[in-house]
Coordinates of C-alpha atoms in Angstrom, one line a residue:
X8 CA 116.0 113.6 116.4
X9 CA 116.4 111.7 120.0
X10 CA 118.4 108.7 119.7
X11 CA 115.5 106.5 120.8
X12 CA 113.2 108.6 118.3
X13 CA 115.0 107.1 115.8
X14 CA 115.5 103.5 116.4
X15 CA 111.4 103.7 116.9
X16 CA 111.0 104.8 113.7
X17 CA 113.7 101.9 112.3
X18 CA 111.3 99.6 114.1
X19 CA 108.1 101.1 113.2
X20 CA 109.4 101.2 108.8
X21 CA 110.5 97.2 109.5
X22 CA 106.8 96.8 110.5
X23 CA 105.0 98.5 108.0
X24 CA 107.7 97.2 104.8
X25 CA 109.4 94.1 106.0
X26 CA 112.0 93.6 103.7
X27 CA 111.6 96.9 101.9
X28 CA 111.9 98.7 105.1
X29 CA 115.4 99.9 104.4
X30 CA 115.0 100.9 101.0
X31 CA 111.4 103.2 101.7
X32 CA 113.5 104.7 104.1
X33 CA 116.2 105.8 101.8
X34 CA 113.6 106.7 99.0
X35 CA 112.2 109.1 101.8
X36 CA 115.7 110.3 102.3
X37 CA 116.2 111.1 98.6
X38 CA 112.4 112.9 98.4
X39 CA 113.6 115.0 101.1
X40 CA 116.9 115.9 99.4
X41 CA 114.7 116.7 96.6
X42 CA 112.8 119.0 98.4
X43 CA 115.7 120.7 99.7
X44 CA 115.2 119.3 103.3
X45 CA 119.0 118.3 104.0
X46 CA 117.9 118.3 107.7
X47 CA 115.5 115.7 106.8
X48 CA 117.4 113.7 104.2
X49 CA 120.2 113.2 107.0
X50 CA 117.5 112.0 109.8
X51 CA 116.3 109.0 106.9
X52 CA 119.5 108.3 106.4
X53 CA 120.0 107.5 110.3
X54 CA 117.2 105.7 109.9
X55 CA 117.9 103.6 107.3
X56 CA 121.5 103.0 108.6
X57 CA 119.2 101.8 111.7
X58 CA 117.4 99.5 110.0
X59 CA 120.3 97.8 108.6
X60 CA 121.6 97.8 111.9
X61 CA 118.3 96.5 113.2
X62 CA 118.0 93.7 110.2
X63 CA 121.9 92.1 110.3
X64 CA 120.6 92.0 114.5
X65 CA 117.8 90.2 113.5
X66 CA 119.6 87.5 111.1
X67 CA 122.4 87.2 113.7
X68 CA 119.5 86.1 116.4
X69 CA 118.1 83.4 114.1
X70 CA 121.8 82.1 113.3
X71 CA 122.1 78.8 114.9
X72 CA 125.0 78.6 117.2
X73 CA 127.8 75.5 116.3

């Protein structure tokens, strides 16, 4: 997966679960695993790690600034 690929796909999971977005993500990870899809299980992972990425991003923006 292209590196912009993936940081779309952080974005697009923080739109459709909000909150939750992280942890769908790692469910889907886990669901792939289970399959036997360890290509696929380490591509959610990225994304997941993106969304964290994406989220701490997010709450440093709204910080106020002293």
């Amino acid at each position: 997966m292209e590196e912009i690929d993936l940081w779309r796909a952080a974005d697009q999971m923080i739109r459709l679960y909000g909150p939750d977005a992280a942890l769908q993500a790692g469910l889907r990870a886990d669901k792939m695993l289970d399959q036997g899809d360890v290509d696929g299980f380490h591509v959610w992972k990225r994304i997941a790690g993106a969304i964290e990425d994406l989220e701490r991003k997010q709450q440093t923006a709204g910080e106020s600034m002293n």
